[in-house]
Coordinates of C-alpha atoms and ligand atoms in Angstrom, one line a residue:
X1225 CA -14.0 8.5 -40.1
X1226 CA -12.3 8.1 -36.6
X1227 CA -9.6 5.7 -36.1
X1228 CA -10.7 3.1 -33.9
X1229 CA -8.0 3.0 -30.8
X1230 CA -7.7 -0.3 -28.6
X1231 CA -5.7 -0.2 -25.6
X1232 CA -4.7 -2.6 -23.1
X1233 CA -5.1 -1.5 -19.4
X1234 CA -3.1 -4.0 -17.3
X1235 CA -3.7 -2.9 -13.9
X1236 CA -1.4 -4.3 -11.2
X1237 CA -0.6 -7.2 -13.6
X1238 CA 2.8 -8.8 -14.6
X1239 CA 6.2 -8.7 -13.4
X1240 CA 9.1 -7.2 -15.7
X1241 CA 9.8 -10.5 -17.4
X1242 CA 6.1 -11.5 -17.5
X1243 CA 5.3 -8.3 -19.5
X1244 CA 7.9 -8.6 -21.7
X1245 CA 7.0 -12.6 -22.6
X1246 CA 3.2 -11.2 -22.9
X1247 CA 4.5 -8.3 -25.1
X1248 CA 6.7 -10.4 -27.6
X1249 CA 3.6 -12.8 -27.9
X1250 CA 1.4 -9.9 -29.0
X1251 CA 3.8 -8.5 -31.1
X1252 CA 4.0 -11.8 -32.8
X1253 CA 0.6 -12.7 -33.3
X1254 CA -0.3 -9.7 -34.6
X1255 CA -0.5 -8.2 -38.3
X1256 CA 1.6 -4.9 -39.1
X1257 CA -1.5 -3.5 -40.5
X1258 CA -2.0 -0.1 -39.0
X1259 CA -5.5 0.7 -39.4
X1260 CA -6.2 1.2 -36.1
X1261 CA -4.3 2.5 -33.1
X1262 CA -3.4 -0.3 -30.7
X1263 CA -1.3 0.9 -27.2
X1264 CA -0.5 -1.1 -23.7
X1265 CA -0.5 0.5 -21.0
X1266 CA 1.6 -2.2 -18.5
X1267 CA 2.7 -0.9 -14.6
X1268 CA 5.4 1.8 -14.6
X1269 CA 8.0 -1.0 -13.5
X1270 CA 7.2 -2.6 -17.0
X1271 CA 7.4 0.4 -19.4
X1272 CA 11.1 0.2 -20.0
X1273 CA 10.9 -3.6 -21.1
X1274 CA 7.8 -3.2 -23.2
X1275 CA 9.4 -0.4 -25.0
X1276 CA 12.1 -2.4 -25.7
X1277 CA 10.2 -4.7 -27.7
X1278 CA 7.3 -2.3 -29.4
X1279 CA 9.7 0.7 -30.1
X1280 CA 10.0 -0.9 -33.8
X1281 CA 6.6 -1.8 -34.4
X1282 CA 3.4 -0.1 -34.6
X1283 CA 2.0 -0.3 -31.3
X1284 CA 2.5 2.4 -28.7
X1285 CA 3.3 2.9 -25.2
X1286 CA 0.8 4.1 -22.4
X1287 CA 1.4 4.9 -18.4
X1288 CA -1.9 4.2 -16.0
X1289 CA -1.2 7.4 -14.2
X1290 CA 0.8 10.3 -13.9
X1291 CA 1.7 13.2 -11.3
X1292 CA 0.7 16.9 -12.5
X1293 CA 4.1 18.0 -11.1
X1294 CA 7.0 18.0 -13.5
X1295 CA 9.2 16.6 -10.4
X1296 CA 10.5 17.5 -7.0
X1297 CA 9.4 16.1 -3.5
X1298 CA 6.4 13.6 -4.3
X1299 CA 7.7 10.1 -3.3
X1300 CA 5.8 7.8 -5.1
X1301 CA 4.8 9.8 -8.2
X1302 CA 5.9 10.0 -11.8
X1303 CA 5.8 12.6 -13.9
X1304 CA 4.8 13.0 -17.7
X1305 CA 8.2 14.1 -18.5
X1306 CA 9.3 10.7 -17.0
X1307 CA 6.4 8.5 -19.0
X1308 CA 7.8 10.7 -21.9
X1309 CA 11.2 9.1 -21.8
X1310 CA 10.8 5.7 -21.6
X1311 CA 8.4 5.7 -24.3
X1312 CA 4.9 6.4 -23.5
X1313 CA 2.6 8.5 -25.9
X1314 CA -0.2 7.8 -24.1
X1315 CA -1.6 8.0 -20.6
X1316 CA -4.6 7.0 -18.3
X1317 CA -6.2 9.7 -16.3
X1318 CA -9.4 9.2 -14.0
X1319 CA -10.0 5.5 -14.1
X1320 CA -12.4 5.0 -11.8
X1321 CA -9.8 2.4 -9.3
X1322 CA -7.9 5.4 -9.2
X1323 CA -11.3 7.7 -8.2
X1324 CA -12.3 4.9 -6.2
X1325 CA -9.3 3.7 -4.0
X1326 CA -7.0 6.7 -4.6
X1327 CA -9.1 9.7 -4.1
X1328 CA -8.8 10.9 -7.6
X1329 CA -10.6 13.9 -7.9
X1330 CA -12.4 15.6 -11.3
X1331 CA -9.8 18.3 -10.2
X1332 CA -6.7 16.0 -10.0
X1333 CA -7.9 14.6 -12.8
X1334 CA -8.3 17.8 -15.1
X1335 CA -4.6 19.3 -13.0
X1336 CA -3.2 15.7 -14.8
X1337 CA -4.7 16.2 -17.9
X1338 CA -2.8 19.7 -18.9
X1339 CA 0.4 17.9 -17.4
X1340 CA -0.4 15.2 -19.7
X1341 CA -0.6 17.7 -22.9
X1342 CA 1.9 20.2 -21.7
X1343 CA 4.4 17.6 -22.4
X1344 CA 2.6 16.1 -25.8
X1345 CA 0.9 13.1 -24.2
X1346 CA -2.1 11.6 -25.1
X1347 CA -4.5 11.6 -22.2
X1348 CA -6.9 8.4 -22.4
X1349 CA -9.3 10.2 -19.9
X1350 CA -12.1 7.5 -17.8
X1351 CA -15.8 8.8 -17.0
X1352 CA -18.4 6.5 -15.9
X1353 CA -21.4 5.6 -13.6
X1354 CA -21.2 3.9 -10.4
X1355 CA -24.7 1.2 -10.6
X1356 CA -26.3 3.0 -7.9
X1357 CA -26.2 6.5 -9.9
X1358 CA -27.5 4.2 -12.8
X1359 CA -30.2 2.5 -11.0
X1360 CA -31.1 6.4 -10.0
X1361 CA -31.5 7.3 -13.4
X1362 CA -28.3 9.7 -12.8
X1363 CA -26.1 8.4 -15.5
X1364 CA -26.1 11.4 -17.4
X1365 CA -25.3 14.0 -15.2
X1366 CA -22.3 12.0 -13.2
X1367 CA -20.9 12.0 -17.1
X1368 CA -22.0 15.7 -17.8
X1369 CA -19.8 16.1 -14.2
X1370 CA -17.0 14.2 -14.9
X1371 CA -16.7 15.5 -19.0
X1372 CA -16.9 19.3 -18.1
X1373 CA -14.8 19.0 -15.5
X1374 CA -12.2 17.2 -17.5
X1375 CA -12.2 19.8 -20.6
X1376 CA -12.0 22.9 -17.9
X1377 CA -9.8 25.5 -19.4
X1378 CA -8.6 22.6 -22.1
X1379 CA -8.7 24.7 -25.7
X1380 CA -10.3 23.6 -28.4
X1381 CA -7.3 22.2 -30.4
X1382 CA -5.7 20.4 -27.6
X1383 CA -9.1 18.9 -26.9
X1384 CA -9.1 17.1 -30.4
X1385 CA -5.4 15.3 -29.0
X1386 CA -7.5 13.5 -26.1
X1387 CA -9.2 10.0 -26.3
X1388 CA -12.4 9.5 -23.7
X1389 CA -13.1 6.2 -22.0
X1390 CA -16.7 5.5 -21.6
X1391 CA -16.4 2.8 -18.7
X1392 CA -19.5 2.0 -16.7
X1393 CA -18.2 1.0 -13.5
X1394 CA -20.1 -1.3 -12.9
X1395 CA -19.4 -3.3 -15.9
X1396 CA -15.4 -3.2 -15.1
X1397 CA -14.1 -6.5 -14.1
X1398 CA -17.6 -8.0 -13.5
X1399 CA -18.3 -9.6 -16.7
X1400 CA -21.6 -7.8 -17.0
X1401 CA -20.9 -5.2 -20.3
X1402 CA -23.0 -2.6 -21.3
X1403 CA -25.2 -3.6 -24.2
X1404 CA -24.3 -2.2 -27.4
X1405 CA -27.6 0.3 -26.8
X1406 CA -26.5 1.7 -23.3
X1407 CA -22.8 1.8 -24.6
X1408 CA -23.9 3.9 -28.0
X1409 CA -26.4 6.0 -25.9
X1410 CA -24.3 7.2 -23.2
X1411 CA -21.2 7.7 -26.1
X1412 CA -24.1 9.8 -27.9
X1413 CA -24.7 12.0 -24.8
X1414 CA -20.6 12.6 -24.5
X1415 CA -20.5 13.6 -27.9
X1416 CA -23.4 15.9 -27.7
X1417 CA -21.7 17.4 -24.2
X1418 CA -18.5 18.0 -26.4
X1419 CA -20.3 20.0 -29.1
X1420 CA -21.4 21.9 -26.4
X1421 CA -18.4 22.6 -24.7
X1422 CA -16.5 23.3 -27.6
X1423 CA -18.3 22.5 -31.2
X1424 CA -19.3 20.1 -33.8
X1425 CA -15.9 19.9 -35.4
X1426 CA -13.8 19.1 -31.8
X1427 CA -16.4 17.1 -31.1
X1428 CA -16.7 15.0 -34.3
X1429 CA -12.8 14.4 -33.6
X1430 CA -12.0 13.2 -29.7
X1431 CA -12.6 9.7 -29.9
X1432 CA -14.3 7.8 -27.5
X1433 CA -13.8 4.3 -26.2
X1434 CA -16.1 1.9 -24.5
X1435 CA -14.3 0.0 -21.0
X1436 CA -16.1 -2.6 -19.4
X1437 CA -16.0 -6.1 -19.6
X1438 CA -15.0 -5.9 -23.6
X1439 CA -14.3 -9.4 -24.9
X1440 CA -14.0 -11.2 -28.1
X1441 CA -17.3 -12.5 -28.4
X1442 CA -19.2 -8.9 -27.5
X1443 CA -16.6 -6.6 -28.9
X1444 CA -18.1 -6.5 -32.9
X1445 CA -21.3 -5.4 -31.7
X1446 CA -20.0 -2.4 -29.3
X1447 CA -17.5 -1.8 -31.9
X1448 CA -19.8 -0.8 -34.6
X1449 CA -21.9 1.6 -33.0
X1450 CA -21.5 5.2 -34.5
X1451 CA -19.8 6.7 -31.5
X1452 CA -17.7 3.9 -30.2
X1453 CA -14.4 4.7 -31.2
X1454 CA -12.4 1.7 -29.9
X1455 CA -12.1 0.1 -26.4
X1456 CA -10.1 0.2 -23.4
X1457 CA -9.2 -3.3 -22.1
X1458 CA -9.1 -4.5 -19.0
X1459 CA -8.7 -8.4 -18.0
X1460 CA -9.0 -9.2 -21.9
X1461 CA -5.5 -7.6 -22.5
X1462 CA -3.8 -10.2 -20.6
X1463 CA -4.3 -13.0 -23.0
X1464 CA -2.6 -11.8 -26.0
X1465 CA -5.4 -14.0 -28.3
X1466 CA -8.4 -12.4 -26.7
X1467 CA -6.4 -9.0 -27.1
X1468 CA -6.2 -9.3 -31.0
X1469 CA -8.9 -11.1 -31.8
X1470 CA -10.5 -7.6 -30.5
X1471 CA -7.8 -5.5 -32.6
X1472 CA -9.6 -7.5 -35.2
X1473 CA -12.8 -7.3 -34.6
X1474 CA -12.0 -3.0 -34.4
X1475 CA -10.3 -4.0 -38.3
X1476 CA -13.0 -5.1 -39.9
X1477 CA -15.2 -2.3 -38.3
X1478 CA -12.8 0.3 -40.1
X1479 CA -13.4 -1.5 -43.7
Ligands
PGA2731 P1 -12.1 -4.9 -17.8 O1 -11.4 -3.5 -17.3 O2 -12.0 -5.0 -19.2 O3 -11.4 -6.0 -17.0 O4 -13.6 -4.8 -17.3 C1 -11.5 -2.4 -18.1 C2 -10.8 -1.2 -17.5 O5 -10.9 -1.1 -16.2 O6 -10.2 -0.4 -18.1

């Protein structure tokens, strides 16, 4: 069975001492259980200070984006080797904010990914449908797009290291989530795309989170479909109650 993973995605929320006071809270609130795989992923200014006060507990450290260059002249950039030493074991690649406003490419994106696992990071790696493509019936081939292009010279064992994120973009920040149906079928599809591209093993292994509007009071149901491996939390993260009551709910799917 795959270990469910729940992250917190906090966007271009909380100042240094903010994120430390929401950190602490979470920290606190939560059980030291370690069923499933919980990781925040707070602004680069915030890393440091979060790591501060996670380092000794279960929960893991995540950046929201990364350069593919190991360093030189990119003002404005990080590297993974830089995530890598304040902490992070995890980082987001391809959310669609960064597609959208940023001109993140499915070629940046797959140029960030070998970065990412060249230097033993765990890519959390977005794909999802604008509404339009949806409402043109094109859901599947944007993902088919966006998952090939992602796994492009990616091997077979490194593939199994990666975790997907299944976030219909239209359901991000709108309060309008995927039902449990449209989250399990287009999961489905991505699983059945990963046994093509590499085989039933590989694909039986990358887990795959649902992003989009995940709350306490829908997150049971999307949890326990087959293929939905965890979530990746947007506005929900930021209110460390709503945030483990869906570590919870992701719990007492794994019983
Ligand atoms: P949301 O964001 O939970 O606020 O919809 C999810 C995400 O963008 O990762």
């Amino acid at each position: 069975m795959r270990k469910k993973i729940i992250a917190g995605n906090w966007k271009m929320n909380k100042t240094a001492p903010e994120a430390s006071e929401l950190t602490e809270e979470i920290k606190q609130k939560m059980d030291t259980s370690t069923e499933v795989d919980v990781v925040l992923c707070p602004p680069f200014t915030d890393l440091a200070a979060v790591y501060r006060i996670i380092h000794d507990s279960y929960i893991d450290l995540g950046g929201q984006n990364l350069h593919w260059e190991e360093k030189g002249a990119f003002t404005g950039e990080i590297s993974a080797d830089m995530l890598k030493s304040v902490g992070c074991h995890y980082v987001i690649i391809g959310h669609s904010e960064r597609r959208q406003y940023f001109e993140e490419t499915d070629e940046t994106v797959n140029k960030k990914i070998k970065s990412a696992l060249h230097e033993g990071l765990i890519p959390i790696v977005c794909v999802g449908e604008l509404l339009e493509e949806r409402e043109a019936d094109k859901t599947q081939s944007v993902i088919e797009t966006q998952v090939k292009a992602a796994f492009e010279d990616i091997d077979k064992i490194q593939a199994q290291k990666m975790v997907l994120a299944y976030e219909p973009v239209w359901a991000i920040g709108t309060g309008k989530v995927a039902t449990p149906e449209q989250a399990q079928e287009v999961h489905e599809f991505i699983r059945k795309l990963l046994t093509d591209i590499f085989d039933e093993e590989t694909a039986s292994t990358i887990r795959i989170q649902y992003g989009g509007s995940m709350k306490p009071d829908n997150a049971a149901e999307l949890l326990s479909q087959p293929d939905v491996d965890g979530g990746l939390i947007g506005g929900a993260s930021l209110d460390a109650g709503s945030f483990i009551a869906i570590i919870n709910h992701a719990k007492s799917n794994m019983e």
